[in-house]
Amino acid sequence: MVFKCQEDSFLTEFRSRVVSCEPGGTGYQVIFEDTVLFPEGGGQPTDHGWVDDLPVKSVIRKGPTAIHFVEGTSAPFQPGQEVRQRQHSGQHLITAIFDREFGVNTKSWWLGTEDSYVDLDTKDVTREQLDKVERICNQLIVDCTAVSVAVYQPDDPALKSDVTRATRGLPEDVSGPLRVVTIDGIESNMCCGTHVRNLAQLQAIKFLNVEKGKAKCLVHFLVGGRVLRKLTECYDREVQFNGLLNGGAPSHVDLLRKLQTTVRSVQKSSRKMSSELAQLEADKINQAPDPKPKFYTVHRTDGPDSDYINVFLRCVKLPECFLFVTNAADDTGKGAGQMALQGRPEDIAALGDPICALLEGKGNGKGPRYNAKVNKLKAIDQCRKLIEEHFRDAEAEK
């Protein structure tokens, strides 16, 4: 069946009659005699619209029938009831030009809500090929190349002579009259999707990136108003970078590279100083006069990239001393951080899980070490009290 949306892709309103209305999912599946809402298929996503005052969430095609999914808790329509119902050409053009110029076939395509892509039957697409196809497509748009749609019966002898390219992607269960979409002087192809009347209505085509993978080469592209929206988005971002980098667009790449070099240098110096501080802190404990402390706590805000905890625990040479060390990204106590315990296995077994729970963390311990990622570092004082009580009770039992 050829739907009204295929006869006239620019029709936005249409009066039809309800054929059936059955429960399905979280609403109802409604079939009308005809529809201006395109049912998902052939790589083209579903249209969205309204039936009277009810939103149509999606439309799918089953054989010659378009099924509309309408949300609701009770049947919105009755059979026989009259109701009023309220983008693919670019892909055809791109596919045809890649085929004509380079003999590259399109295996599949996707028309997304932000951008679209064609999956080309080749391992690679060069920048020169992209530029050539883009240039030809946009010249055809400037030339106002006509697009026409003809409808044939499946047994019409004129059908084969009219179609110059394979019916790639035409669903197997399509029945009834067949539509042939012709881009004047470029191609004719069977298609069940909606199309413009003239390539000028595409406004422009712009290729984005090429996504390479095993047995696939996806060429992402924009058509029409999306090109202008992407240009606006890129320019707005450029203006923000001008202020943040204190330089114009031509210098952005150089400025960012210099910034990255500076950041790496600062991070390297920071890690070195953090390690030196950890070693100094450990030396302070090692050189403490007798009696040596039963426990020792250290709390840092050097950030997740710091190696303070590991260096500190490695440099302390007091196996009988219980060590409680934390490291956070800031000193607010609200963010996530790291925690480590080191000491006698019996002390780790007694204190590891309770301390981890107070800090709302997740971790585990074995023998003389316990490690965890924690989320509530403001509970450190409670942990310290817990440690003090543990060793006070242990001393009292002697």
PDB file of C-alpha atoms in Angstrom, residues 85-329:
ATOM      1  CA  GLN A  85      -4.020  13.468  11.879  1.00  0.00           C
ATOM      2  CA  ARG A  86      -1.399  16.114  12.173  1.00  0.00           C
ATOM      3  CA  GLN A  87      12.780  14.008   6.495  1.00  0.00           C
ATOM      4  CA  HIS A  88      15.694  10.543   3.375  1.00  0.00           C
ATOM      5  CA  SER A  89      16.270  12.323   0.037  1.00  0.00           C
ATOM      6  CA  GLY A  90      19.773  13.392   1.128  1.00  0.00           C
ATOM      7  CA  GLN A  91      20.715   9.764   1.773  1.00  0.00           C
ATOM      8  CA  HIS A  92      19.448   8.747  -1.685  1.00  0.00           C
ATOM      9  CA  LEU A  93      21.551  11.478  -3.298  1.00  0.00           C
ATOM     10  CA  ILE A  94      24.727  10.613  -1.344  1.00  0.00           C
ATOM     11  CA  THR A  95      24.298   6.907  -2.077  1.00  0.00           C
ATOM     12  CA  ALA A  96      23.770   7.561  -5.797  1.00  0.00           C
ATOM     13  CA  ILE A  97      26.837   9.813  -6.151  1.00  0.00           C
ATOM     14  CA  PHE A  98      29.169   7.417  -4.269  1.00  0.00           C
ATOM     15  CA  ASP A  99      27.897   4.658  -6.568  1.00  0.00           C
ATOM     16  CA  ARG A 100      28.253   6.703  -9.769  1.00  0.00           C
ATOM     17  CA  GLU A 101      31.627   8.316  -9.037  1.00  0.00           C
ATOM     18  CA  PHE A 102      33.511   5.525  -7.227  1.00  0.00           C
ATOM     19  CA  GLY A 103      31.441   2.358  -7.692  1.00  0.00           C
ATOM     20  CA  VAL A 104      30.937   2.148  -3.920  1.00  0.00           C
ATOM     21  CA  ASN A 105      27.641   0.599  -2.849  1.00  0.00           C
ATOM     22  CA  THR A 106      25.665   1.493   0.259  1.00  0.00           C
ATOM     23  CA  LYS A 107      24.998  -1.532   2.475  1.00  0.00           C
ATOM     24  CA  SER A 108      22.675   0.226   4.907  1.00  0.00           C
ATOM     25  CA  TRP A 109      21.942   3.611   6.407  1.00  0.00           C
ATOM     26  CA  TRP A 110      20.581   5.301   9.515  1.00  0.00           C
ATOM     27  CA  LEU A 111      18.591   8.513   9.686  1.00  0.00           C
ATOM     28  CA  GLY A 112      19.059   9.717  13.258  1.00  0.00           C
ATOM     29  CA  THR A 113      17.672  12.598  15.268  1.00  0.00           C
ATOM     30  CA  GLU A 114      21.035  14.465  15.426  1.00  0.00           C
ATOM     31  CA  ASP A 115      22.925  13.229  12.375  1.00  0.00           C
ATOM     32  CA  SER A 116      22.672  10.379   9.868  1.00  0.00           C
ATOM     33  CA  TYR A 117      25.070   7.976   8.199  1.00  0.00           C
ATOM     34  CA  VAL A 118      25.483   5.659   5.219  1.00  0.00           C
ATOM     35  CA  ASP A 119      27.324   2.350   5.650  1.00  0.00           C
ATOM     36  CA  LEU A 120      29.508   2.045   2.548  1.00  0.00           C
ATOM     37  CA  ASP A 121      30.767  -1.267   1.170  1.00  0.00           C
ATOM     38  CA  THR A 122      34.436  -0.259   1.303  1.00  0.00           C
ATOM     39  CA  LYS A 123      37.290  -0.400   3.821  1.00  0.00           C
ATOM     40  CA  ASP A 124      38.116   3.294   3.590  1.00  0.00           C
ATOM     41  CA  VAL A 125      36.887   6.625   2.266  1.00  0.00           C
ATOM     42  CA  THR A 126      39.462   9.326   1.581  1.00  0.00           C
ATOM     43  CA  ARG A 127      39.112  13.020   2.313  1.00  0.00           C
ATOM     44  CA  GLU A 128      39.330  13.656  -1.436  1.00  0.00           C
ATOM     45  CA  GLN A 129      36.392  11.307  -2.099  1.00  0.00           C
ATOM     46  CA  LEU A 130      34.294  12.966   0.585  1.00  0.00           C
ATOM     47  CA  ASP A 131      35.043  16.421  -0.785  1.00  0.00           C
ATOM     48  CA  LYS A 132      34.132  15.372  -4.331  1.00  0.00           C
ATOM     49  CA  VAL A 133      30.827  13.749  -3.380  1.00  0.00           C
ATOM     50  CA  GLU A 134      29.905  16.678  -1.144  1.00  0.00           C
ATOM     51  CA  ARG A 135      30.712  19.157  -3.927  1.00  0.00           C
ATOM     52  CA  ILE A 136      28.624  17.265  -6.514  1.00  0.00           C
ATOM     53  CA  CYS A 137      25.662  16.877  -4.141  1.00  0.00           C
ATOM     54  CA  ASN A 138      25.599  20.564  -3.275  1.00  0.00           C
ATOM     55  CA  GLN A 139      25.874  21.565  -6.949  1.00  0.00           C
ATOM     56  CA  LEU A 140      22.829  19.402  -7.723  1.00  0.00           C
ATOM     57  CA  ILE A 141      21.041  21.180  -4.872  1.00  0.00           C
ATOM     58  CA  VAL A 142      21.997  24.592  -6.309  1.00  0.00           C
ATOM     59  CA  ASP A 143      20.776  23.424  -9.732  1.00  0.00           C
ATOM     60  CA  CYS A 144      17.312  22.714  -8.260  1.00  0.00           C
ATOM     61  CA  THR A 145      17.376  19.126  -9.559  1.00  0.00           C
ATOM     62  CA  ALA A 146      13.861  17.705  -9.699  1.00  0.00           C
ATOM     63  CA  VAL A 147      12.712  14.709  -7.640  1.00  0.00           C
ATOM     64  CA  SER A 148       9.640  12.799  -8.776  1.00  0.00           C
ATOM     65  CA  VAL A 149       7.668   9.814  -7.536  1.00  0.00           C
ATOM     66  CA  ALA A 150       5.876   7.309  -9.769  1.00  0.00           C
ATOM     67  CA  VAL A 151       3.644   4.458  -8.595  1.00  0.00           C
ATOM     68  CA  TYR A 152       3.560   1.095 -10.401  1.00  0.00           C
ATOM     69  CA  GLN A 153       1.723  -2.160  -9.959  1.00  0.00           C
ATOM     70  CA  PRO A 154       4.131  -5.032  -9.189  1.00  0.00           C
ATOM     71  CA  ASP A 155       3.523  -6.629 -12.620  1.00  0.00           C
ATOM     72  CA  ASP A 156       3.887  -3.411 -14.626  1.00  0.00           C
ATOM     73  CA  PRO A 157       6.426  -4.095 -17.447  1.00  0.00           C
ATOM     74  CA  ALA A 158       7.568  -0.458 -17.246  1.00  0.00           C
ATOM     75  CA  LEU A 159       8.838  -1.075 -13.725  1.00  0.00           C
ATOM     76  CA  LYS A 160      12.098  -2.838 -14.645  1.00  0.00           C
ATOM     77  CA  SER A 161      13.038  -0.348 -17.326  1.00  0.00           C
ATOM     78  CA  ASP A 162      12.405   2.536 -14.975  1.00  0.00           C
ATOM     79  CA  VAL A 163      14.500   1.270 -12.065  1.00  0.00           C
ATOM     80  CA  THR A 164      18.218   1.751 -12.687  1.00  0.00           C
ATOM     81  CA  ARG A 165      19.512   0.700  -9.267  1.00  0.00           C
ATOM     82  CA  ALA A 166      18.817  -2.213  -6.942  1.00  0.00           C
ATOM     83  CA  THR A 167      15.895  -1.974  -4.543  1.00  0.00           C
ATOM     84  CA  ARG A 168      18.238  -1.947  -1.585  1.00  0.00           C
ATOM     85  CA  GLY A 169      16.456  -1.917   1.733  1.00  0.00           C
ATOM     86  CA  LEU A 170      12.902  -2.297   0.427  1.00  0.00           C
ATOM     87  CA  PRO A 171      11.142  -4.385   3.098  1.00  0.00           C
ATOM     88  CA  GLU A 172      10.242  -7.911   2.001  1.00  0.00           C
ATOM     89  CA  ASP A 173       6.646  -7.669   3.169  1.00  0.00           C
ATOM     90  CA  VAL A 174       5.812  -4.612   1.048  1.00  0.00           C
ATOM     91  CA  SER A 175       2.743  -5.423  -1.012  1.00  0.00           C
ATOM     92  CA  GLY A 176       0.534  -3.561  -3.435  1.00  0.00           C
ATOM     93  CA  PRO A 177       1.641  -0.637  -5.598  1.00  0.00           C
ATOM     94  CA  LEU A 178       5.384   0.111  -5.669  1.00  0.00           C
ATOM     95  CA  ARG A 179       6.865   3.612  -5.606  1.00  0.00           C
ATOM     96  CA  VAL A 180       9.852   4.591  -7.747  1.00  0.00           C
ATOM     97  CA  VAL A 181      11.673   7.757  -6.653  1.00  0.00           C
ATOM     98  CA  THR A 182      13.650   9.487  -9.418  1.00  0.00           C
ATOM     99  CA  ILE A 183      16.331  12.151  -8.963  1.00  0.00           C
ATOM    100  CA  ASP A 184      16.411  13.695 -12.417  1.00  0.00           C
ATOM    101  CA  GLY A 185      19.505  12.573 -14.343  1.00  0.00           C
ATOM    102  CA  ILE A 186      20.972  10.745 -11.334  1.00  0.00           C
ATOM    103  CA  GLU A 187      18.986   7.638 -10.427  1.00  0.00           C
ATOM    104  CA  SER A 188      15.653   5.909 -10.121  1.00  0.00           C
ATOM    105  CA  ASN A 189      15.065   3.600  -7.203  1.00  0.00           C
ATOM    106  CA  MET A 190      12.230   1.829  -5.437  1.00  0.00           C
ATOM    107  CA  CYS A 191      11.583   3.377  -2.039  1.00  0.00           C
ATOM    108  CA  CYS A 192       8.798   3.485   0.517  1.00  0.00           C
ATOM    109  CA  GLY A 193      10.139   6.596   2.305  1.00  0.00           C
ATOM    110  CA  THR A 194       9.167  10.242   2.127  1.00  0.00           C
ATOM    111  CA  HIS A 195      11.031  12.643  -0.182  1.00  0.00           C
ATOM    112  CA  VAL A 196      11.377  16.278  -1.216  1.00  0.00           C
ATOM    113  CA  ARG A 197       9.965  17.474  -4.541  1.00  0.00           C
ATOM    114  CA  ASN A 198      13.201  19.230  -5.520  1.00  0.00           C
ATOM    115  CA  LEU A 199      16.803  18.889  -4.272  1.00  0.00           C
ATOM    116  CA  ALA A 200      16.834  22.637  -3.584  1.00  0.00           C
ATOM    117  CA  GLN A 201      14.628  21.820  -0.585  1.00  0.00           C
ATOM    118  CA  LEU A 202      17.600  19.967   0.955  1.00  0.00           C
ATOM    119  CA  GLN A 203      19.395  23.340   1.226  1.00  0.00           C
ATOM    120  CA  ALA A 204      22.844  21.777   1.762  1.00  0.00           C
ATOM    121  CA  ILE A 205      24.684  18.543   2.546  1.00  0.00           C
ATOM    122  CA  LYS A 206      27.711  18.419   4.848  1.00  0.00           C
ATOM    123  CA  PHE A 207      29.835  15.363   5.645  1.00  0.00           C
ATOM    124  CA  LEU A 208      31.073  15.048   9.221  1.00  0.00           C
ATOM    125  CA  ASN A 209      33.331  12.139  10.164  1.00  0.00           C
ATOM    126  CA  VAL A 210      34.087   8.668   8.840  1.00  0.00           C
ATOM    127  CA  GLU A 211      33.680   5.926  11.443  1.00  0.00           C
ATOM    128  CA  LYS A 212      35.760   2.900  10.488  1.00  0.00           C
ATOM    129  CA  GLY A 213      35.264  -0.537  11.966  1.00  0.00           C
ATOM    130  CA  LYS A 214      35.481  -4.204  11.163  1.00  0.00           C
ATOM    131  CA  ALA A 215      33.627  -4.701   7.882  1.00  0.00           C
ATOM    132  CA  LYS A 216      32.044  -1.250   8.011  1.00  0.00           C
ATOM    133  CA  CYS A 217      32.710   2.337   6.968  1.00  0.00           C
ATOM    134  CA  LEU A 218      30.098   4.761   8.272  1.00  0.00           C
ATOM    135  CA  VAL A 219      30.024   8.218   6.684  1.00  0.00           C
ATOM    136  CA  HIS A 220      28.134  10.631   8.939  1.00  0.00           C
ATOM    137  CA  PHE A 221      26.355  13.566   7.320  1.00  0.00           C
ATOM    138  CA  LEU A 222      23.942  16.445   7.865  1.00  0.00           C
ATOM    139  CA  VAL A 223      21.228  17.725   5.553  1.00  0.00           C
ATOM    140  CA  GLY A 224      19.305  21.001   5.459  1.00  0.00           C
ATOM    141  CA  GLY A 225      18.611  22.900   8.653  1.00  0.00           C
ATOM    142  CA  ARG A 226      20.871  20.559  10.611  1.00  0.00           C
ATOM    143  CA  VAL A 227      23.869  22.041   8.746  1.00  0.00           C
ATOM    144  CA  LEU A 228      22.945  25.516   9.979  1.00  0.00           C
ATOM    145  CA  ARG A 229      22.295  24.269  13.521  1.00  0.00           C
ATOM    146  CA  LYS A 230      25.697  22.548  13.596  1.00  0.00           C
ATOM    147  CA  LEU A 231      27.360  25.739  12.288  1.00  0.00           C
ATOM    148  CA  THR A 232      25.649  27.763  15.021  1.00  0.00           C
ATOM    149  CA  GLU A 233      26.670  25.214  17.655  1.00  0.00           C
ATOM    150  CA  CYS A 234      30.311  25.228  16.453  1.00  0.00           C
ATOM    151  CA  TYR A 235      30.463  29.033  16.293  1.00  0.00           C
ATOM    152  CA  ASP A 236      29.005  29.409  19.797  1.00  0.00           C
ATOM    153  CA  ARG A 237      31.640  26.985  21.073  1.00  0.00           C
ATOM    154  CA  GLU A 238      34.336  28.913  19.184  1.00  0.00           C
ATOM    155  CA  VAL A 239      33.312  32.150  20.892  1.00  0.00           C
ATOM    156  CA  GLN A 240      33.542  30.448  24.297  1.00  0.00           C
ATOM    157  CA  PHE A 241      37.018  29.116  23.462  1.00  0.00           C
ATOM    158  CA  ASN A 242      38.094  32.617  22.397  1.00  0.00           C
ATOM    159  CA  GLY A 243      37.462  33.800  25.951  1.00  0.00           C
ATOM    160  CA  LEU A 244      38.756  30.720  27.749  1.00  0.00           C
ATOM    161  CA  LEU A 245      41.979  30.505  25.717  1.00  0.00           C
ATOM    162  CA  ASN A 246      42.421  34.256  25.267  1.00  0.00           C
ATOM    163  CA  GLY A 247      42.949  33.848  21.523  1.00  0.00           C
ATOM    164  CA  GLY A 248      41.080  33.590  18.239  1.00  0.00           C
ATOM    165  CA  ALA A 249      40.018  30.415  16.431  1.00  0.00           C
ATOM    166  CA  PRO A 250      43.171  30.094  14.255  1.00  0.00           C
ATOM    167  CA  SER A 251      45.290  29.769  17.419  1.00  0.00           C
ATOM    168  CA  HIS A 252      42.993  27.402  19.378  1.00  0.00           C
ATOM    169  CA  VAL A 253      44.870  24.187  18.515  1.00  0.00           C
ATOM    170  CA  ASP A 254      48.289  25.650  19.395  1.00  0.00           C
ATOM    171  CA  LEU A 255      46.941  27.178  22.607  1.00  0.00           C
ATOM    172  CA  LEU A 256      45.352  23.876  23.662  1.00  0.00           C
ATOM    173  CA  ARG A 257      48.569  21.960  22.970  1.00  0.00           C
ATOM    174  CA  LYS A 258      50.545  24.432  25.096  1.00  0.00           C
ATOM    175  CA  LEU A 259      47.930  24.115  27.830  1.00  0.00           C
ATOM    176  CA  GLN A 260      48.132  20.306  27.736  1.00  0.00           C
ATOM    177  CA  THR A 261      51.941  20.469  27.985  1.00  0.00           C
ATOM    178  CA  THR A 262      51.678  22.801  30.970  1.00  0.00           C
ATOM    179  CA  VAL A 263      49.105  20.586  32.696  1.00  0.00           C
ATOM    180  CA  ARG A 264      51.232  17.458  32.213  1.00  0.00           C
ATOM    181  CA  SER A 265      54.264  19.285  33.632  1.00  0.00           C
ATOM    182  CA  VAL A 266      52.308  20.530  36.643  1.00  0.00           C
ATOM    183  CA  GLN A 267      50.829  17.068  37.273  1.00  0.00           C
ATOM    184  CA  LYS A 268      54.296  15.499  37.126  1.00  0.00           C
ATOM    185  CA  SER A 269      55.669  18.035  39.611  1.00  0.00           C
ATOM    186  CA  SER A 270      52.634  17.575  41.855  1.00  0.00           C
ATOM    187  CA  ARG A 271      53.018  13.779  41.920  1.00  0.00           C
ATOM    188  CA  LYS A 272      56.716  14.142  42.718  1.00  0.00           C
ATOM    189  CA  MET A 273      56.057  16.551  45.599  1.00  0.00           C
ATOM    190  CA  SER A 274      53.236  14.354  46.909  1.00  0.00           C
ATOM    191  CA  SER A 275      55.561  11.337  46.964  1.00  0.00           C
ATOM    192  CA  GLU A 276      58.287  13.359  48.716  1.00  0.00           C
ATOM    193  CA  LEU A 277      55.781  14.535  51.346  1.00  0.00           C
ATOM    194  CA  ALA A 278      54.630  10.947  51.902  1.00  0.00           C
ATOM    195  CA  GLN A 279      58.215   9.832  52.443  1.00  0.00           C
ATOM    196  CA  LEU A 280      58.872  12.708  54.880  1.00  0.00           C
ATOM    197  CA  GLU A 281      55.696  11.829  56.821  1.00  0.00           C
ATOM    198  CA  ALA A 282      56.752   8.178  56.988  1.00  0.00           C
ATOM    199  CA  ASP A 283      60.259   9.136  58.144  1.00  0.00           C
ATOM    200  CA  LYS A 284      58.705  11.199  60.938  1.00  0.00           C
ATOM    201  CA  ILE A 285      56.907   8.110  62.284  1.00  0.00           C
ATOM    202  CA  ASN A 286      59.891   5.818  61.806  1.00  0.00           C
ATOM    203  CA  GLN A 287      62.121   8.224  63.755  1.00  0.00           C
ATOM    204  CA  ALA A 288      59.613   8.859  66.555  1.00  0.00           C
ATOM    205  CA  PRO A 289      60.988   8.147  70.054  1.00  0.00           C
ATOM    206  CA  ASP A 290      59.870   5.086  71.970  1.00  0.00           C
ATOM    207  CA  PRO A 291      57.280   4.061  72.778  1.00  0.00           C
ATOM    208  CA  LYS A 292      56.155   3.949  69.132  1.00  0.00           C
ATOM    209  CA  PRO A 293      52.518   4.984  68.466  1.00  0.00           C
ATOM    210  CA  LYS A 294      49.834   2.273  68.473  1.00  0.00           C
ATOM    211  CA  PHE A 295      48.061   3.981  65.552  1.00  0.00           C
ATOM    212  CA  TYR A 296      48.584   6.915  63.192  1.00  0.00           C
ATOM    213  CA  THR A 297      46.191   8.739  60.865  1.00  0.00           C
ATOM    214  CA  VAL A 298      46.948  10.894  57.808  1.00  0.00           C
ATOM    215  CA  HIS A 299      44.356  12.669  55.674  1.00  0.00           C
ATOM    216  CA  ARG A 300      45.321  14.323  52.379  1.00  0.00           C
ATOM    217  CA  THR A 301      43.535  16.186  49.578  1.00  0.00           C
ATOM    218  CA  ASP A 302      46.007  15.511  46.760  1.00  0.00           C
ATOM    219  CA  GLY A 303      43.397  14.108  44.369  1.00  0.00           C
ATOM    220  CA  PRO A 304      42.896  10.688  42.785  1.00  0.00           C
ATOM    221  CA  ASP A 305      46.081  10.848  40.676  1.00  0.00           C
ATOM    222  CA  SER A 306      48.298  11.139  43.732  1.00  0.00           C
ATOM    223  CA  ASP A 307      50.436   8.179  44.798  1.00  0.00           C
ATOM    224  CA  TYR A 308      50.667   9.504  48.366  1.00  0.00           C
ATOM    225  CA  ILE A 309      48.948   6.547  50.048  1.00  0.00           C
ATOM    226  CA  ASN A 310      51.066   3.846  48.418  1.00  0.00           C
ATOM    227  CA  VAL A 311      54.346   5.698  48.991  1.00  0.00           C
ATOM    228  CA  PHE A 312      53.483   6.446  52.629  1.00  0.00           C
ATOM    229  CA  LEU A 313      52.473   2.874  53.480  1.00  0.00           C
ATOM    230  CA  ARG A 314      55.513   1.460  51.691  1.00  0.00           C
ATOM    231  CA  CYS A 315      57.932   3.743  53.573  1.00  0.00           C
ATOM    232  CA  VAL A 316      56.558   3.195  57.097  1.00  0.00           C
ATOM    233  CA  LYS A 317      58.646   0.490  58.788  1.00  0.00           C
ATOM    234  CA  LEU A 318      56.495  -0.133  61.893  1.00  0.00           C
ATOM    235  CA  PRO A 319      54.485  -3.370  61.352  1.00  0.00           C
ATOM    236  CA  GLU A 320      52.856  -3.069  64.798  1.00  0.00           C
ATOM    237  CA  CYS A 321      51.482   0.447  64.120  1.00  0.00           C
ATOM    238  CA  PHE A 322      47.926   0.718  62.752  1.00  0.00           C
ATOM    239  CA  LEU A 323      47.866   3.220  59.861  1.00  0.00           C
ATOM    240  CA  PHE A 324      44.677   4.950  58.658  1.00  0.00           C
ATOM    241  CA  VAL A 325      45.243   7.017  55.470  1.00  0.00           C
ATOM    242  CA  THR A 326      42.748   8.810  53.223  1.00  0.00           C
ATOM    243  CA  ASN A 327      43.076  10.938  50.092  1.00  0.00           C
ATOM    244  CA  ALA A 328      40.341  13.145  48.640  1.00  0.00           C
ATOM    245  CA  ALA A 329      39.945  15.464  45.652  1.00  0.00           C
TER     246      ALA A 329
END
